Short mmCIF file of C-alpha atoms in Angstrom, two decimals:
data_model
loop_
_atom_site.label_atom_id
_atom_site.label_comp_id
_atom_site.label_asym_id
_atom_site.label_seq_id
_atom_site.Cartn_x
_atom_site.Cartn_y
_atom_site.Cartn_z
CA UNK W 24 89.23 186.36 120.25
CA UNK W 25 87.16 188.24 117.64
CA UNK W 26 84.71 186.54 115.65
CA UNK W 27 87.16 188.02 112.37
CA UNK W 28 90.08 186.07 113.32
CA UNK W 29 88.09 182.89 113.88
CA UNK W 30 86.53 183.51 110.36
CA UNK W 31 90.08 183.95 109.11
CA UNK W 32 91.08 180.55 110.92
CA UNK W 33 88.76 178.33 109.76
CA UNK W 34 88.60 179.46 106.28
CA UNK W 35 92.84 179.11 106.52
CA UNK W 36 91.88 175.62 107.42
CA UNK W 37 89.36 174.45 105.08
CA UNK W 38 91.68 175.91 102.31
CA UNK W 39 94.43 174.14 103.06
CA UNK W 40 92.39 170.54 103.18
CA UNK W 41 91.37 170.95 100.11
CA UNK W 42 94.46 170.71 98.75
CA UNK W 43 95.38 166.85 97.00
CA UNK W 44 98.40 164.98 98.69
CA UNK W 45 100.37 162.53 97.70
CA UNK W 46 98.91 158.77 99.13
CA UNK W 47 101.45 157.32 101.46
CA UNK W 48 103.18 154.59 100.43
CA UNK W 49 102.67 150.43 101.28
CA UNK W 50 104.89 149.56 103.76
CA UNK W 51 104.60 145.66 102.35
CA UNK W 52 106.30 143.88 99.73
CA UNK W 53 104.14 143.36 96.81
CA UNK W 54 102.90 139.68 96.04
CA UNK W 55 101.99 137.92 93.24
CA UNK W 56 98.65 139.08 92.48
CA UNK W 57 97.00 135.70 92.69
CA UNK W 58 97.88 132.25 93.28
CA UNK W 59 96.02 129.43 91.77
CA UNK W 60 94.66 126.54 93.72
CA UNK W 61 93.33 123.11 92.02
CA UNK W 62 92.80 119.79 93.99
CA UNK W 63 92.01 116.58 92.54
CA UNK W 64 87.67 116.05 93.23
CA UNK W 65 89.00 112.28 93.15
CA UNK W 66 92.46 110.18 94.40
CA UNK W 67 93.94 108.34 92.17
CA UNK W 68 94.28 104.04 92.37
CA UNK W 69 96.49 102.47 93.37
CA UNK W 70 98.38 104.98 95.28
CA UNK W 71 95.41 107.01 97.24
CA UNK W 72 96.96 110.32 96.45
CA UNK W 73 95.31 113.49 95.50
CA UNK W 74 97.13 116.20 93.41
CA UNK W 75 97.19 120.05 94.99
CA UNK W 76 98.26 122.18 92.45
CA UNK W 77 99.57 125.52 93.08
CA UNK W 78 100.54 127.89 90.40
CA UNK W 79 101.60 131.77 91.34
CA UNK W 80 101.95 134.62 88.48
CA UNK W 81 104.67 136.61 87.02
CA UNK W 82 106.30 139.05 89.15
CA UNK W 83 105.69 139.67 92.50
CA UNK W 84 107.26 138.07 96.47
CA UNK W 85 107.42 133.86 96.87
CA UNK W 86 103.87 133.86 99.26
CA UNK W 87 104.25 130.78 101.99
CA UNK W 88 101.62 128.01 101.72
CA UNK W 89 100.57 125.73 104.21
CA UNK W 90 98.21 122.35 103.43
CA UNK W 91 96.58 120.66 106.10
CA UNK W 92 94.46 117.27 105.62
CA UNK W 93 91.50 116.70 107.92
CA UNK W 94 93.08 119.81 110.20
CA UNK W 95 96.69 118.06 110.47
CA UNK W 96 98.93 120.14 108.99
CA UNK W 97 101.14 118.06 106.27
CA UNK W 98 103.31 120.17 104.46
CA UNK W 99 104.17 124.47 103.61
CA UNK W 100 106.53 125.74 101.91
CA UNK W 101 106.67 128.68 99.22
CA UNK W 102 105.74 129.21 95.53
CA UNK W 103 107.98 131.04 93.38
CA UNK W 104 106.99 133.61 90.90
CA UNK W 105 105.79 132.21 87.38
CA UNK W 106 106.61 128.45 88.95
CA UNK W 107 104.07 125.88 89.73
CA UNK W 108 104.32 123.35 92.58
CA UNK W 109 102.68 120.18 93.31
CA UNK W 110 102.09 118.56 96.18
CA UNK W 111 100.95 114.74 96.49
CA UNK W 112 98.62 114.06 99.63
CA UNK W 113 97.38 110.72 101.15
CA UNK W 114 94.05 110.10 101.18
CA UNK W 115 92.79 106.65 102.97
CA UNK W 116 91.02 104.18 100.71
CA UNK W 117 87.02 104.13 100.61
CA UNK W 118 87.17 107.85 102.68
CA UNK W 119 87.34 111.26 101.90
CA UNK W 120 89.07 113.86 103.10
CA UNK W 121 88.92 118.01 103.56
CA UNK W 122 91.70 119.83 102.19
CA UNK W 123 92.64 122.91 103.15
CA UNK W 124 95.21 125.49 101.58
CA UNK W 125 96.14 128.69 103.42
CA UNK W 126 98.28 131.20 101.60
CA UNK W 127 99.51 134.19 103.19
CA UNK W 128 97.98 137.36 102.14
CA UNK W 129 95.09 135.52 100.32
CA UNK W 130 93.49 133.48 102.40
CA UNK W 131 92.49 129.65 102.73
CA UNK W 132 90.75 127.94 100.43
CA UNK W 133 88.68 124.54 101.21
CA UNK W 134 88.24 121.28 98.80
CA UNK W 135 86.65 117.92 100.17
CA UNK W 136 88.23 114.78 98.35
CA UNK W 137 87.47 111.43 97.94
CA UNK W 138 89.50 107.91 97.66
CA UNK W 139 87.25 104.99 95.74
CA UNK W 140 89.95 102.45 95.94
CA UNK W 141 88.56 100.34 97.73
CA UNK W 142 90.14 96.32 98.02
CA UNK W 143 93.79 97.52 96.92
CA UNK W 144 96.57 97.04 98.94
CA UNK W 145 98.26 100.78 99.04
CA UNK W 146 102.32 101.15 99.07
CA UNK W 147 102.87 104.65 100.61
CA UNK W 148 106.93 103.87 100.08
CA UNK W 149 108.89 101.61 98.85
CA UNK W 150 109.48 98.05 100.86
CA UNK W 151 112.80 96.00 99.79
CA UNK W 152 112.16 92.56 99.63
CA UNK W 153 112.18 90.08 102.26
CA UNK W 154 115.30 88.12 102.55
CA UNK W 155 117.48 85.96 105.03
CA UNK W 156 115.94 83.85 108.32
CA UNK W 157 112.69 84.78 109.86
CA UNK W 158 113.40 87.75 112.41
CA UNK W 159 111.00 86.38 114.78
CA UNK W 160 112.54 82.73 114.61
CA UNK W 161 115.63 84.32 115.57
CA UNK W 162 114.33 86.07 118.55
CA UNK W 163 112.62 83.14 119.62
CA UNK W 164 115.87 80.93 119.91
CA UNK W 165 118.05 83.96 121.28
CA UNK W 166 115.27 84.34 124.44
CA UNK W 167 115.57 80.56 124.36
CA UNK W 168 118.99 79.91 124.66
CA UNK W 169 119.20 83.24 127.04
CA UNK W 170 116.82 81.49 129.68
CA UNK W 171 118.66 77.94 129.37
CA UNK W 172 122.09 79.51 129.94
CA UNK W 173 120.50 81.75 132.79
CA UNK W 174 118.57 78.59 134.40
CA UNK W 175 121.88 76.50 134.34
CA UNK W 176 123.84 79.16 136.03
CA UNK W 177 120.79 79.68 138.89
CA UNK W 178 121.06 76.13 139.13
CA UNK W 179 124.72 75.47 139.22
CA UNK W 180 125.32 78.45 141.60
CA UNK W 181 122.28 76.71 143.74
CA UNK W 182 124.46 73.50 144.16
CA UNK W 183 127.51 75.32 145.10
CA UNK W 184 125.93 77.75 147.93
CA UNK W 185 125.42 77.71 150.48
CA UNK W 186 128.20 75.25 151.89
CA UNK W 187 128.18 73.52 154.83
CA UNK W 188 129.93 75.28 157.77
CA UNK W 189 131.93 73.26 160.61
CA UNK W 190 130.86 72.50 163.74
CA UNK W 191 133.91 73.27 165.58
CA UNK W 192 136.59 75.86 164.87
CA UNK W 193 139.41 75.43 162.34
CA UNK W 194 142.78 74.33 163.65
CA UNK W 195 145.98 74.95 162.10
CA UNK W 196 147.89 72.29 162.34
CA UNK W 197 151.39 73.88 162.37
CA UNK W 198 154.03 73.90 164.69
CA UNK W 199 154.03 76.75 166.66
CA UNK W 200 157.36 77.13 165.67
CA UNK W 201 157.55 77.44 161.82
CA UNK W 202 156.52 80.15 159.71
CA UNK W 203 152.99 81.11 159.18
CA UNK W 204 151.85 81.01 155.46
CA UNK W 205 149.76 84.12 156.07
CA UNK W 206 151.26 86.45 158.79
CA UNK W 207 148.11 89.10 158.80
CA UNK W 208 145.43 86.28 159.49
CA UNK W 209 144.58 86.26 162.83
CA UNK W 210 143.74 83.32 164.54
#
């Protein structure tokens, strides 16, 4: 090939890169451009419970969340746009606790916690009231009364077998002439 023609080439080629094209375009959704995070520093008495806070912008895809305590996950879901969502989570009296908060496309964000309730009895539901007979009195005399009935069947079966079996053979005492009462037993 002559040294004109490659010339010609490359300067063909360098032209045409310098011309602007158009950028492609995203092949993703577009998000919300940021969602806030804010976690309570401190639980709050009597219940233990620390507030994450998640609030996402105008506009924009609901982004998936995902909150994990102490590395167990507890609970994900999604935010929608403009919306704000709350989430309570447990934190065990006189401890503290690392919270974590992974959103998709923005990454996880950290907190550390801390319950000072210390001394109060915590309710994570609600209890109804105790009413009616002790359940373990109850069980008590049903095992009871199980065991005497069993022990009194053991005990009559035990007097009933075994029987005493003859010495000698059974005779029928029949006359050979009348008709037998069973006429399949042999004898």
């Amino acid at each position: 090939m002559p040294t004109g023609i490659r010339l010609a080439l490359v300067a063909l080629v360098l032209s045409l890169s310098a011309i602007p094209l158009p950028a492609a375009a995203s092949a993703e959704p577009e998000g919300p451009e940021r969602i806030d995070v804010d976690v309570d520093r401190k639980a709050g008495c009597p219940q233990s419970t620390v507030a994450v806070t998640l609030s996402a912008e105008e506009g924009g895809g609901e982004p998936r969340f995902t909150i994990y305590r102490n590395g167990d996950r507890i609970t994900d879901g999604v935010v929608s746009p403009g919306k704000t969502r709350t989430e309570r989570i447990y934190v065990r009296p006189g401890r503290s606790a690392r919270i974590k908060v992974t959103i998709s496309g923005q990454g996880t964000s950290t907190f550390t916690t801390k319950s000072t309730c210390r001394g109060m009895k915590v309710h994570r539901g609600a209890h109804l009231p105790r009413t009616g007979p002790a359940t373990d009195l109850m069980a008590k005399l049903a095992t009871a009364s199980g065991l005497l009935l069993t022990g009194g069947i053991i005990w009559w079966y035990g007097s009933v077998w075994p029987r005493r079996t003859p010495a000698a053979p059974i005779t029928v005492t029949r006359s050979p002439t009348a008709r037998r009462r069973y006429p399949d037993l042999d004898l």
